[in-house]
PDB file of C-alpha atoms in Angstrom:
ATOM      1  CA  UNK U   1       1.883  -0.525  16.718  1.00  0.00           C
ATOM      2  CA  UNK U   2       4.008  -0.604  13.582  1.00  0.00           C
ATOM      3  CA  UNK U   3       2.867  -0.727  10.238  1.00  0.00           C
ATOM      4  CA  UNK U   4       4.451  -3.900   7.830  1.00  0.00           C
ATOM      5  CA  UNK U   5       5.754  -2.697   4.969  1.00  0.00           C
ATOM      6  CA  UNK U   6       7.174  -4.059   1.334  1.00  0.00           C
ATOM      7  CA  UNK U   7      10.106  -3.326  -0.114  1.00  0.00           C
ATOM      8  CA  UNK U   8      10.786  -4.430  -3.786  1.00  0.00           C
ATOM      9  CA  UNK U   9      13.791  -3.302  -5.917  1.00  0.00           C
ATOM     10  CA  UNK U  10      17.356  -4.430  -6.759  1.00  0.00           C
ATOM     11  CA  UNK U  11      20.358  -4.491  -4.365  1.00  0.00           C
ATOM     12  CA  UNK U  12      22.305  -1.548  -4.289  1.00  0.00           C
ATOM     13  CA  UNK U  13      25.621  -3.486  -3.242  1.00  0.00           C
ATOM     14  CA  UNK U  14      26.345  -6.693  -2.238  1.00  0.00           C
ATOM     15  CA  UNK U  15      25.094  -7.092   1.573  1.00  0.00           C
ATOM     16  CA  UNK U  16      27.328  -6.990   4.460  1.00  0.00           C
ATOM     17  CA  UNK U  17      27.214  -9.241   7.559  1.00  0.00           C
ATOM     18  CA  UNK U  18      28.628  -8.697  10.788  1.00  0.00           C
ATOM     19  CA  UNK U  19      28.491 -12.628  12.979  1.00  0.00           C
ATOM     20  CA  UNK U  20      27.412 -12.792  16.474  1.00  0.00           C
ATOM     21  CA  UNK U  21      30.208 -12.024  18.595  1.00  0.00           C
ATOM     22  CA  UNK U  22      31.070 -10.718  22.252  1.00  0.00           C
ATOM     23  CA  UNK U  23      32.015  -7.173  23.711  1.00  0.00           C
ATOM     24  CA  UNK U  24      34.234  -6.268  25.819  1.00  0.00           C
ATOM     25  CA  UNK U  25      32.259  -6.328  28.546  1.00  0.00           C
ATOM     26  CA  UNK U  26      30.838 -10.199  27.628  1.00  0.00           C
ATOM     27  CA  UNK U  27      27.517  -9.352  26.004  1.00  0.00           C
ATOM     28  CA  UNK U  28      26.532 -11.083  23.164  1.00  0.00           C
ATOM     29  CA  UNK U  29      26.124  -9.071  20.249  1.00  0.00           C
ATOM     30  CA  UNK U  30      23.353 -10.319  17.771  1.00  0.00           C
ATOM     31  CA  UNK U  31      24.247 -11.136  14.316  1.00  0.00           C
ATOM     32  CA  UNK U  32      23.442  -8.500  11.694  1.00  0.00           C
ATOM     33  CA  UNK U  33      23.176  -8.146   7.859  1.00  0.00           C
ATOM     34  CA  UNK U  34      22.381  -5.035   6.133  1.00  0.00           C
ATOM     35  CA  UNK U  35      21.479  -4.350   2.648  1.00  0.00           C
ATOM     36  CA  UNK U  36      20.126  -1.062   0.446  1.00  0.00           C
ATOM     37  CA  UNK U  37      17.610  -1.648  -1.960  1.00  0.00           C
ATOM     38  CA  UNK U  38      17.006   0.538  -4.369  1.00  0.00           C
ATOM     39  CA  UNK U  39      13.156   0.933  -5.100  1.00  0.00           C
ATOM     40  CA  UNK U  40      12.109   2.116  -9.023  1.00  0.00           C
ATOM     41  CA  UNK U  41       8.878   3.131  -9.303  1.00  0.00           C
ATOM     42  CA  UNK U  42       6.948   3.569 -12.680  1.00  0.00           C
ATOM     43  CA  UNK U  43       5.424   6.521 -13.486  1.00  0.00           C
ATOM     44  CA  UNK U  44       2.791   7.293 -16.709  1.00  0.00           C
ATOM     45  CA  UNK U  45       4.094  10.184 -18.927  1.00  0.00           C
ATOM     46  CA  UNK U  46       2.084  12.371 -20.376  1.00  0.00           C
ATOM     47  CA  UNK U  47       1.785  10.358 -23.331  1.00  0.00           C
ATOM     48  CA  UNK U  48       0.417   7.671 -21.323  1.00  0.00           C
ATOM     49  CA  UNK U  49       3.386   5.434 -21.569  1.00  0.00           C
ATOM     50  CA  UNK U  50       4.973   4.080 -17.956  1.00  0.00           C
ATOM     51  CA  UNK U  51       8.485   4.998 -17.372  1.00  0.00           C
ATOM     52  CA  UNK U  52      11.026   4.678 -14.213  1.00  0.00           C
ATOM     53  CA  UNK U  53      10.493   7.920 -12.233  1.00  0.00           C
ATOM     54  CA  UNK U  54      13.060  10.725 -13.926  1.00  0.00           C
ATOM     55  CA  UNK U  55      13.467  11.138  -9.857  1.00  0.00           C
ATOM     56  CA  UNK U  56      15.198   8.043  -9.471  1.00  0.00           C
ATOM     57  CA  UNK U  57      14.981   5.292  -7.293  1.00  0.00           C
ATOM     58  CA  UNK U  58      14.467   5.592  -3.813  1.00  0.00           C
ATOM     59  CA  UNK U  59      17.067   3.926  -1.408  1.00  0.00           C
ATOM     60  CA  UNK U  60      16.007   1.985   1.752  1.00  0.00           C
ATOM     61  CA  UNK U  61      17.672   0.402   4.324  1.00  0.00           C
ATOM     62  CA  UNK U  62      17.233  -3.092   5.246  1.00  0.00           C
ATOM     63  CA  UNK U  63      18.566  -5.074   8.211  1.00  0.00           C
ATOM     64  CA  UNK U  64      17.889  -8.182   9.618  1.00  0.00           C
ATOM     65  CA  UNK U  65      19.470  -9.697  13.008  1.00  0.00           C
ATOM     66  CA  UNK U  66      20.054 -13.162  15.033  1.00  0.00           C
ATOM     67  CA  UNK U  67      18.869 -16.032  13.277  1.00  0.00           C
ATOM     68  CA  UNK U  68      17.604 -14.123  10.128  1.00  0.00           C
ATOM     69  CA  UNK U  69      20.809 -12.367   9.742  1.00  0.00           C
ATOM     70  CA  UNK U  70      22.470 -15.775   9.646  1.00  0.00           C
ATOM     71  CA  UNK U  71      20.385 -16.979   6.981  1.00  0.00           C
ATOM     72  CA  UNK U  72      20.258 -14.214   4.652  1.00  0.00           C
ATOM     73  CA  UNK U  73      24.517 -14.391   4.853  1.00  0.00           C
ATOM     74  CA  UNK U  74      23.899 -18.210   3.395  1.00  0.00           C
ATOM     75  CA  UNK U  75      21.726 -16.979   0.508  1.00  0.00           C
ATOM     76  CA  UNK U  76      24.692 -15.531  -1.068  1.00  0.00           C
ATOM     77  CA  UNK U  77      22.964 -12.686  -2.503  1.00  0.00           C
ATOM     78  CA  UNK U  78      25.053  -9.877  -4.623  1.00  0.00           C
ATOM     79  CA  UNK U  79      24.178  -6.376  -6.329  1.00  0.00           C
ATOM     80  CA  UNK U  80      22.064  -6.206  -8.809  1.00  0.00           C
ATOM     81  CA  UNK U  81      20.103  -9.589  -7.732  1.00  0.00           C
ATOM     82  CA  UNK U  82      16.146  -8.173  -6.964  1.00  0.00           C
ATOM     83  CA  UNK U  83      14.601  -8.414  -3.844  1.00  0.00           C
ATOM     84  CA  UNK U  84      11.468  -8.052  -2.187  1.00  0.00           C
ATOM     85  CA  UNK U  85      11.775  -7.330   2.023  1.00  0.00           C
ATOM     86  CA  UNK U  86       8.878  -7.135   4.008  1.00  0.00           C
ATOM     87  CA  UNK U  87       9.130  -5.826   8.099  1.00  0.00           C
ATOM     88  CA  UNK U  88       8.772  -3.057  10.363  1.00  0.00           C
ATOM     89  CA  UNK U  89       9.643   0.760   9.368  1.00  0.00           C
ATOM     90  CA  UNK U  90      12.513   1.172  12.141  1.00  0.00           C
ATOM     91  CA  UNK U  91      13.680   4.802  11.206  1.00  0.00           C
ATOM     92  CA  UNK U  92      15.347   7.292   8.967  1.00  0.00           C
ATOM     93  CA  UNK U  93      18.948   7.784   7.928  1.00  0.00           C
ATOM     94  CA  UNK U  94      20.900  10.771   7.105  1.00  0.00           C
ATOM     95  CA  UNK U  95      23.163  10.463   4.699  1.00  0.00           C
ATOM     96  CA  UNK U  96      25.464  12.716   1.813  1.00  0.00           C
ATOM     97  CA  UNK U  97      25.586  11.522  -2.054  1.00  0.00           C
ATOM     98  CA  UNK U  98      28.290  11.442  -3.922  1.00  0.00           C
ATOM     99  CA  UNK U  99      28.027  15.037  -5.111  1.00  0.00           C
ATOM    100  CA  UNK U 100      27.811  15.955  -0.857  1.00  0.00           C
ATOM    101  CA  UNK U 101      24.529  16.815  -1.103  1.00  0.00           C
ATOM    102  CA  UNK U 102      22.273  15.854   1.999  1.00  0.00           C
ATOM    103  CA  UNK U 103      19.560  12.816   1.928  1.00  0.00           C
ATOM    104  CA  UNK U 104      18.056  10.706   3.959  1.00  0.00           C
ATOM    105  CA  UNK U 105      16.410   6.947   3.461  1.00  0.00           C
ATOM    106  CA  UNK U 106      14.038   4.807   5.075  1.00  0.00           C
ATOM    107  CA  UNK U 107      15.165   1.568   6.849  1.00  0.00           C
ATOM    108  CA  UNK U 108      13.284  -1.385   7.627  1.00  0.00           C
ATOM    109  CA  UNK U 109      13.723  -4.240  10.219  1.00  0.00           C
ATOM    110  CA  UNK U 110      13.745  -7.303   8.229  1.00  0.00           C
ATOM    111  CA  UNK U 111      11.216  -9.828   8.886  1.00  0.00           C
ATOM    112  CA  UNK U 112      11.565 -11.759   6.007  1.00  0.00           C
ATOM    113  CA  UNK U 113      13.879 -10.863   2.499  1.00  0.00           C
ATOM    114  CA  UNK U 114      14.030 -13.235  -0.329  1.00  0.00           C
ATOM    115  CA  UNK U 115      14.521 -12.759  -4.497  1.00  0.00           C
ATOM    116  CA  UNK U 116      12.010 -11.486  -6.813  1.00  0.00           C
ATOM    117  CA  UNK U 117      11.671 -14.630  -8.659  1.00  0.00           C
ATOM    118  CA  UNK U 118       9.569 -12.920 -10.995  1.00  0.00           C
ATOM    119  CA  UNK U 119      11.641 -10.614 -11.965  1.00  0.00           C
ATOM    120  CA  UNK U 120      14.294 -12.186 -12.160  1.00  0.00           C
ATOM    121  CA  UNK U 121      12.274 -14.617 -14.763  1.00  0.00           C
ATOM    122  CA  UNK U 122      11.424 -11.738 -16.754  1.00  0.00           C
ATOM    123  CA  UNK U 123      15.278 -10.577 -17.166  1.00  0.00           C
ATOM    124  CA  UNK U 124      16.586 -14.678 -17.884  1.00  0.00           C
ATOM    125  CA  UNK U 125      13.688 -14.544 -20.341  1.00  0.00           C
ATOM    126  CA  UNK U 126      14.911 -10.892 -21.718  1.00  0.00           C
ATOM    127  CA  UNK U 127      18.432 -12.411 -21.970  1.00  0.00           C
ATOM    128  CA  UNK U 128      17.582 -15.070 -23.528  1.00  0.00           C
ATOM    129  CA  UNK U 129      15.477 -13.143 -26.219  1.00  0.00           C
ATOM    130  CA  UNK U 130      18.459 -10.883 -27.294  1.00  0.00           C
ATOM    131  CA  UNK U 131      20.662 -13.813 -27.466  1.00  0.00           C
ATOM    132  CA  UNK U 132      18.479 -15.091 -29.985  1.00  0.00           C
ATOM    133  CA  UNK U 133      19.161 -14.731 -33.632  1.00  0.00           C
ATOM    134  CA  UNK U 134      17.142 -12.217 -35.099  1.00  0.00           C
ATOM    135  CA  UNK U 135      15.764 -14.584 -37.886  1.00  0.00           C
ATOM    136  CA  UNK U 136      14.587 -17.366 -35.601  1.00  0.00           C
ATOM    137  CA  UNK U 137      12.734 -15.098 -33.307  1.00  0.00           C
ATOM    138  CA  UNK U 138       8.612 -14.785 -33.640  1.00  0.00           C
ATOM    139  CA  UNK U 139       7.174 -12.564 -36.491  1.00  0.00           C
ATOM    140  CA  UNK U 140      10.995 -12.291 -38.257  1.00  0.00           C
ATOM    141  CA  UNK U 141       9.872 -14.227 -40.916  1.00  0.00           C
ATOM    142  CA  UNK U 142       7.419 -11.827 -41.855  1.00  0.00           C
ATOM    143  CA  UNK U 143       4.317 -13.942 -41.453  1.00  0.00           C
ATOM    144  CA  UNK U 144       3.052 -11.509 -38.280  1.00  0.00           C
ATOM    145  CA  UNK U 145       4.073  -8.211 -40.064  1.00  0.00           C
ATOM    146  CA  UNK U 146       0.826  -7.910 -41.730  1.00  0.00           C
ATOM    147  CA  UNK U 147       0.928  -7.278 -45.727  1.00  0.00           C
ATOM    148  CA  UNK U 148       4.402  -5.571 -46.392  1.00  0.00           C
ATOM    149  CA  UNK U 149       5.363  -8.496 -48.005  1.00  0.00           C
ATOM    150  CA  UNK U 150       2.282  -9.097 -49.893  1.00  0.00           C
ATOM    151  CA  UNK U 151       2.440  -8.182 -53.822  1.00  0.00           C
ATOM    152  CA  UNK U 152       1.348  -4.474 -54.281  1.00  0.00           C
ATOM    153  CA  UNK U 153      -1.043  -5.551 -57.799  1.00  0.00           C
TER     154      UNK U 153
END
């Protein structure tokens, strides 16, 4: 019995997809579309605050096949866009960073992958607070700085 797990980050690179096809021995190879997600994880400093682990985030592995592969090609999704992918932990794979060092990630056997719609709420909302001039945003008129404004007599 395998355990379902949740994966919830940003994509490290846009997928790839590989269609169904045939070998050369006529056997039908199942579509396939593989992604790495890059999971950040909060941690609570010392002072209390929460921070994105100074570790990094941690890379996994995600592939779906058949019909699910075919699907996830038509969502069009790119680097960058977040993600949440929930299936079965499949195995671990070796692999060398860029400075040649050994690693290894998890991968996961897609049963279902979709966007983070919350987050990615929380970053058009973000946006769209920076793109704001700073004298039309809340409390820049001074009436929710308390009483440096107020008359010192």
């Amino acid at each position: 019995m395998k355990a379902m797990l949740a994966v919830r980050g940003n994509l490290a690179a846009n997928p790839r997809f590989w269609p169904e096809r045939k070998d050369e021995d006529g056997h039908v190879l199942q579509a396939r579309w593989t992604a790495v997600v890059i999971e950040t994880r909060r941690v609570r400093g010392a002072d209390g605050e929460w921070r994105d682990d100074p570790d990094g985030g941690i890379p996994v592995t995600v592939t779906a096949y058949g019909a699910r592969a075919m699907t996830l090609d038509r969502c069009d999704m790119h680097c960058g866009d977040p993600v949440v992918a929930v299936g079965e932990q499949a195995a671990t794979e070796a692999y060398a960073t860029r400075g040649g060092e050994p690693a290894a990630r998890m991968c996961l056997t897609a049963l279902a992958v979709c966007y983070d719609t919350i987050m990615m709420r929380r970053h058009a909302e973000h946006v769209a607070q920076r793109s704001t001039p700073l004298e039309r945003r809340d409390g820049a008129d001074g009436s929710a700085r308390g009483t440096e404004g107020a008359d010192a007599s």
